[in-house]
Coordinates of C-alpha atoms in Angstrom, one line a residue:
M3 CA 59.0 -75.1 -20.8
F4 CA 57.3 -74.9 -24.0
D5 CA 60.0 -75.2 -26.8
I6 CA 58.9 -75.0 -30.4
V7 CA 62.4 -75.9 -30.9
G8 CA 63.1 -78.1 -28.0
T9 CA 67.1 -78.3 -26.7
S10 CA 68.5 -75.5 -29.5
G11 CA 65.3 -72.6 -28.7
D12 CA 66.2 -69.6 -27.2
A13 CA 64.1 -70.2 -24.9
F14 CA 65.2 -73.2 -23.3
N15 CA 68.8 -72.0 -23.5
M16 CA 67.1 -67.9 -21.4
T17 CA 65.8 -70.9 -19.2
R18 CA 68.4 -72.8 -19.3
D19 CA 70.3 -69.4 -17.7
Y20 CA 67.4 -69.1 -15.1
A21 CA 68.2 -72.8 -13.6
V22 CA 71.5 -71.7 -12.6
A23 CA 70.7 -68.0 -11.4
M24 CA 67.6 -69.6 -8.9
Q25 CA 70.3 -72.3 -7.9
R26 CA 71.6 -68.9 -6.5
E27 CA 68.3 -68.5 -4.6
G28 CA 68.4 -71.9 -3.1
V29 CA 66.2 -73.1 -5.1
S30 CA 67.5 -76.3 -8.2
I31 CA 65.3 -76.6 -10.7
E32 CA 65.6 -79.5 -13.1
L33 CA 64.0 -78.3 -16.9
K34 CA 62.1 -80.2 -19.2
V35 CA 61.3 -79.1 -22.7
Y36 CA 58.2 -80.1 -24.9
T37 CA 57.4 -79.2 -28.2
N38 CA 53.4 -79.1 -27.6
E39 CA 52.6 -76.1 -26.0
A40 CA 49.3 -78.0 -24.7
K41 CA 51.1 -80.8 -23.1
A42 CA 53.7 -78.8 -21.1
V43 CA 50.5 -76.5 -19.9
E44 CA 48.7 -80.6 -18.8
D45 CA 51.4 -81.7 -17.9
F46 CA 51.2 -78.9 -15.0
R47 CA 47.5 -78.9 -14.5
A48 CA 48.5 -82.6 -13.3
G49 CA 51.1 -81.7 -10.5
L50 CA 53.8 -83.3 -12.4
C51 CA 55.5 -80.0 -12.8
D52 CA 56.7 -77.6 -10.5
A53 CA 56.5 -75.1 -12.8
V54 CA 55.2 -74.2 -16.1
I55 CA 56.7 -71.1 -19.2
A56 CA 54.7 -71.3 -21.6
T57 CA 52.8 -68.0 -24.0
G58 CA 50.6 -66.0 -23.0
F59 CA 47.5 -67.1 -24.8
R60 CA 47.9 -70.6 -22.9
T61 CA 48.2 -69.0 -19.4
R62 CA 45.4 -66.4 -19.2
P63 CA 43.4 -68.9 -17.2
F64 CA 45.7 -68.7 -14.7
N65 CA 46.3 -65.6 -14.2
G66 CA 43.7 -63.2 -16.4
V67 CA 45.9 -59.9 -14.7
A68 CA 49.4 -60.5 -16.3
A69 CA 47.7 -61.7 -19.3
S70 CA 46.9 -58.5 -20.5
V71 CA 50.1 -58.0 -22.2
D72 CA 48.5 -60.3 -24.4
T73 CA 45.3 -58.4 -25.8
L74 CA 44.7 -56.6 -29.1
G75 CA 46.2 -53.8 -29.1
S76 CA 46.4 -52.8 -25.6
T77 CA 50.7 -52.1 -26.3
I78 CA 51.1 -50.1 -29.2
I79 CA 51.9 -47.0 -29.5
V80 CA 50.6 -44.7 -32.7
R81 CA 52.4 -41.0 -33.2
N82 CA 52.0 -38.6 -36.2
G83 CA 50.5 -42.4 -38.3
V84 CA 53.6 -44.7 -37.9
I85 CA 53.9 -47.3 -34.7
D86 CA 56.1 -46.8 -32.4
M87 CA 57.5 -49.8 -31.7
T88 CA 60.7 -48.5 -29.0
A89 CA 57.8 -47.2 -26.7
S90 CA 55.4 -49.8 -27.5
Y91 CA 58.3 -52.4 -26.2
D92 CA 58.8 -49.2 -23.5
V93 CA 54.9 -50.0 -22.1
V94 CA 55.4 -54.0 -21.6
R95 CA 58.9 -52.8 -19.9
K96 CA 57.0 -50.4 -17.4
L97 CA 54.1 -53.8 -17.1
V98 CA 56.7 -56.4 -16.4
Q99 CA 58.8 -53.3 -13.9
T100 CA 55.4 -52.9 -12.2
F101 CA 54.1 -56.0 -11.6
S102 CA 57.9 -57.2 -10.2
A103 CA 58.1 -55.1 -7.4
D104 CA 58.1 -57.4 -4.8
T105 CA 54.4 -55.6 -2.5
P106 CA 51.7 -57.1 -1.5
Q107 CA 49.5 -55.2 -3.4
V108 CA 51.6 -56.8 -6.4
T109 CA 51.9 -60.7 -5.3
R110 CA 47.5 -60.2 -5.3
L111 CA 47.5 -59.2 -8.3
M112 CA 49.8 -61.8 -9.9
T113 CA 48.1 -64.4 -7.5
D114 CA 44.9 -66.2 -8.5
A115 CA 41.9 -66.4 -6.8
S116 CA 43.0 -70.3 -4.8
G117 CA 46.0 -68.6 -3.6
K118 CA 47.9 -72.0 -5.6
Y119 CA 49.6 -70.0 -8.8
E120 CA 51.6 -67.2 -9.6
V121 CA 52.9 -65.5 -11.9
G122 CA 57.0 -65.8 -11.8
G123 CA 57.5 -64.0 -14.5
I124 CA 56.9 -62.1 -17.4
L125 CA 59.1 -61.6 -21.2
P126 CA 58.3 -60.5 -24.4
V127 CA 58.6 -62.0 -27.5
G128 CA 57.6 -59.6 -29.9
A129 CA 55.3 -57.9 -32.0
A130 CA 52.3 -60.4 -34.0
Y131 CA 52.2 -59.8 -37.1
L132 CA 49.3 -60.8 -40.3
V133 CA 52.1 -63.3 -42.4
G134 CA 50.3 -64.0 -45.9
S135 CA 50.0 -65.5 -48.6
D136 CA 48.7 -63.1 -51.2
R137 CA 50.1 -59.7 -50.1
R138 CA 47.2 -57.5 -52.2
N139 CA 45.7 -58.3 -49.4
N140 CA 46.1 -54.5 -47.6
T141 CA 43.2 -54.0 -45.8
V142 CA 40.2 -54.9 -43.8
E143 CA 38.4 -54.8 -46.1
K144 CA 39.9 -57.2 -48.5
L145 CA 40.2 -60.0 -45.5
A146 CA 36.2 -59.9 -45.4
G147 CA 36.2 -63.6 -46.7
K148 CA 38.8 -64.3 -46.4
R149 CA 40.9 -67.4 -44.2
M150 CA 42.0 -67.0 -41.0
A151 CA 44.2 -69.1 -37.9
A152 CA 42.6 -68.5 -34.4
L153 CA 44.1 -70.7 -32.0
D154 CA 41.4 -72.9 -30.6
Y155 CA 42.4 -71.9 -26.9
D156 CA 42.0 -68.4 -27.1
P157 CA 38.4 -67.5 -28.0
A158 CA 39.4 -63.5 -28.4
Q159 CA 41.3 -63.6 -31.6
A160 CA 37.7 -65.7 -33.2
V161 CA 36.1 -62.7 -32.0
M162 CA 38.2 -60.5 -33.5
I163 CA 38.3 -61.7 -37.3
K164 CA 34.4 -62.2 -37.4
R165 CA 34.7 -59.0 -36.9
I166 CA 36.3 -58.0 -39.8
R167 CA 34.2 -60.4 -41.5
A168 CA 37.5 -62.5 -42.1
V169 CA 37.2 -66.5 -41.8
P170 CA 38.1 -67.7 -38.5
V171 CA 40.1 -71.7 -38.6
P172 CA 41.0 -73.6 -35.4
S173 CA 43.9 -74.0 -35.2
D174 CA 47.0 -74.5 -32.9
I175 CA 51.0 -73.3 -32.8
T176 CA 52.1 -76.8 -34.0
N177 CA 50.0 -76.6 -36.9
I178 CA 49.8 -72.5 -38.3
S179 CA 52.4 -73.0 -40.9
Q180 CA 51.0 -75.8 -42.6
R181 CA 47.5 -74.3 -43.1
L182 CA 49.1 -71.2 -43.7
S183 CA 51.6 -73.6 -46.4
S184 CA 49.4 -75.9 -47.4
G185 CA 46.8 -73.2 -48.4
A186 CA 43.8 -73.7 -45.3
T187 CA 43.8 -70.6 -44.1
D188 CA 45.1 -67.3 -45.9
F189 CA 47.0 -65.5 -42.8
I190 CA 48.4 -66.6 -39.5
A191 CA 50.0 -63.9 -36.7
A192 CA 53.2 -64.6 -35.8
P193 CA 55.9 -62.3 -34.1
A194 CA 58.5 -62.8 -36.3
L195 CA 60.4 -64.6 -33.6
A196 CA 58.5 -67.5 -35.3
Y197 CA 59.5 -66.3 -38.7
K198 CA 62.7 -68.4 -39.6
P199 CA 61.3 -71.7 -36.8
L200 CA 58.8 -72.5 -38.4
G201 CA 59.0 -71.8 -41.5
L202 CA 57.1 -69.1 -42.3
D203 CA 58.5 -68.1 -45.4
K204 CA 57.3 -71.4 -47.0
G205 CA 53.5 -69.6 -47.2
V206 CA 54.4 -66.6 -48.0
G207 CA 55.7 -67.9 -51.3
E208 CA 56.4 -64.8 -53.9
R209 CA 53.4 -63.6 -53.7
G210 CA 52.4 -63.2 -49.8
G211 CA 54.0 -60.7 -46.9
V212 CA 53.9 -59.5 -44.4
G213 CA 52.3 -56.6 -43.0
R214 CA 53.8 -53.9 -40.9
F215 CA 51.5 -53.8 -38.3
P216 CA 51.6 -55.2 -35.2
L217 CA 48.6 -57.4 -33.5
M218 CA 50.1 -56.9 -29.7
I219 CA 52.8 -58.5 -28.2
M220 CA 53.2 -60.9 -27.2
S221 CA 54.4 -62.4 -23.9
Y222 CA 56.1 -65.8 -22.6
Q223 CA 54.8 -66.1 -18.7
V224 CA 56.1 -68.3 -15.6
I225 CA 53.2 -70.1 -13.3
L226 CA 55.2 -71.1 -10.1
N227 CA 52.8 -73.6 -8.0
R228 CA 53.1 -71.6 -4.7
S229 CA 53.5 -74.9 -2.6
K230 CA 56.3 -75.9 -4.4
F231 CA 59.0 -72.8 -4.4
P232 CA 60.0 -70.6 -0.9
E233 CA 58.2 -67.6 0.2
G234 CA 58.9 -65.0 -1.4
F235 CA 59.6 -66.8 -4.4
G236 CA 58.1 -65.2 -7.1
A237 CA 59.0 -62.1 -6.3
R238 CA 62.6 -62.9 -6.5
S239 CA 61.5 -65.2 -10.2
R240 CA 59.9 -62.0 -11.5
T241 CA 62.7 -59.8 -10.9
Y242 CA 64.7 -61.8 -13.1
W243 CA 63.5 -62.3 -16.3
L244 CA 62.8 -58.4 -16.3
G245 CA 66.7 -58.1 -15.8
Q246 CA 66.5 -59.9 -19.4
F247 CA 64.1 -57.6 -21.2
D248 CA 67.0 -56.5 -23.0
R249 CA 68.7 -59.8 -24.4
V250 CA 65.1 -60.8 -25.9
L251 CA 64.8 -57.6 -27.1
Q252 CA 67.8 -57.7 -29.0
L253 CA 66.4 -60.7 -30.1
I254 CA 63.5 -59.8 -31.3
R255 CA 64.8 -57.3 -32.8
K256 CA 67.3 -59.4 -35.2
A257 CA 64.5 -61.8 -35.8
E258 CA 63.1 -59.0 -37.5
N259 CA 65.8 -57.8 -39.5
D260 CA 66.3 -61.2 -41.1
I261 CA 62.8 -60.8 -42.8
P262 CA 63.9 -59.9 -46.5
A263 CA 63.0 -56.2 -46.7
A264 CA 61.2 -56.9 -49.6
T265 CA 58.6 -58.7 -47.6
W266 CA 57.0 -56.6 -44.9
V267 CA 53.7 -54.1 -46.5
E268 CA 53.7 -51.3 -45.7
L269 CA 50.5 -49.1 -43.7
S270 CA 50.1 -45.8 -45.0
P271 CA 49.3 -43.0 -41.6
E272 CA 45.3 -43.9 -42.5
N273 CA 44.8 -47.5 -42.4
T274 CA 47.5 -47.0 -39.4
Y275 CA 45.6 -44.7 -37.0
R276 CA 41.9 -47.0 -38.4
Y277 CA 43.3 -50.2 -37.7
T278 CA 44.3 -49.8 -34.0
L279 CA 40.7 -48.0 -33.2
M280 CA 39.1 -51.0 -35.0
L281 CA 41.3 -52.9 -32.0
R282 CA 40.8 -50.6 -29.3
E283 CA 36.6 -51.0 -29.5
A284 CA 37.4 -54.7 -30.1
R285 CA 39.9 -55.5 -27.3
I286 CA 37.0 -53.7 -25.3
D287 CA 34.4 -55.2 -26.7
I288 CA 36.0 -58.6 -26.2
A289 CA 36.8 -57.6 -21.7
Q290 CA 33.2 -56.5 -21.5
M291 CA 32.2 -60.4 -22.3
G292 CA 34.5 -61.5 -19.9
L293 CA 37.7 -62.9 -22.4
Y294 CA 39.7 -59.7 -20.9
D295 CA 40.7 -58.8 -17.6
K296 CA 39.7 -55.5 -17.2
R297 CA 41.7 -54.9 -14.0
G298 CA 44.7 -55.7 -16.4
L299 CA 43.6 -53.9 -18.8
K300 CA 42.9 -50.9 -16.4
I301 CA 47.0 -50.9 -16.1
L302 CA 48.2 -50.7 -18.6
K303 CA 45.4 -48.2 -19.9
R304 CA 47.6 -45.4 -17.3
I305 CA 50.8 -47.0 -18.5
R306 CA 49.9 -46.4 -22.4
C307 CA 49.4 -42.4 -21.0
H308 CA 52.2 -42.6 -19.1
V309 CA 54.7 -43.2 -22.4
N310 CA 52.2 -41.4 -24.8
P311 CA 49.8 -38.6 -22.9
A312 CA 49.1 -36.6 -26.3
D313 CA 47.2 -39.4 -27.5
P314 CA 43.1 -39.0 -27.6
E315 CA 42.2 -42.3 -25.8
C316 CA 43.9 -39.9 -22.6
Q317 CA 41.4 -37.6 -22.3
S318 CA 38.5 -40.5 -22.7
K319 CA 37.8 -42.9 -19.7
S320 CA 37.5 -45.8 -21.7
E321 CA 39.7 -48.9 -20.1
E322 CA 39.1 -47.0 -16.8
V323 CA 35.3 -46.7 -15.7
W324 CA 33.9 -49.5 -16.9
Q325 CA 29.6 -50.5 -17.8
Q326 CA 27.7 -53.2 -16.4
P327 CA 27.9 -55.7 -18.7

């Protein structure tokens, strides 16, 4: 499992509790923690591990439906020009609940086409915010020409960065902090849980800030090699992680509260609406390019409209009926 701070991290502590709980299910799990996420996924693919826990960006190749939570704006709810984070996390919760149902239909969705891999859990790690070295760059127009870190294993990020006429800088989660503090990039996107562990405050300094506009809510996902676990274990595992939702939500909220109030950069209601529409248009285009899973986006659209039926998008068939590419 991946935890950038190793055995002292929250992700490792939660996974250790998971291993104890799964013993009661008759499954013995030996943990191996990686601070290099790419290596963790590589070892899993090579059969050196029976399961892997990593970010949704890394697990997308195993299951695009589950990784749809990690798509631009797909879980974000806006009401009266303000981001409603409680409702946004409710969208994520309902998605995790949907994917935790022990039914044949859900099992098919959570299993890849080869039948080898199954999603064993989804857990939010928080909203990804723009973290920059100059708080004056507080509109999309001002981002034109600026350098922004793009995870090189998630091509959708570079697509989005180019759409706003910024410059993508290929990066990895292990070096984005150094790129920001060294001036190699002007912006990165990261959740509050990464702010202290990655030392992002050094890159922000006195002039920078964190924009209070979530690009998405990121996730950690458990991927199982089905042949290594008992029949039906995937559903029991997903149910366990659903039960940890409120625990991790407390960690996320604490991390956001720990960022100094003066560091946050607020958006106007007009720009909040404008950027939400911008993310929606980008998400649809990126799905049409084949980089996002359309089935997952369709499920998320329905959940958003259940949570916030007054949103104008709920009067359209966008993300429900797709144009043929």
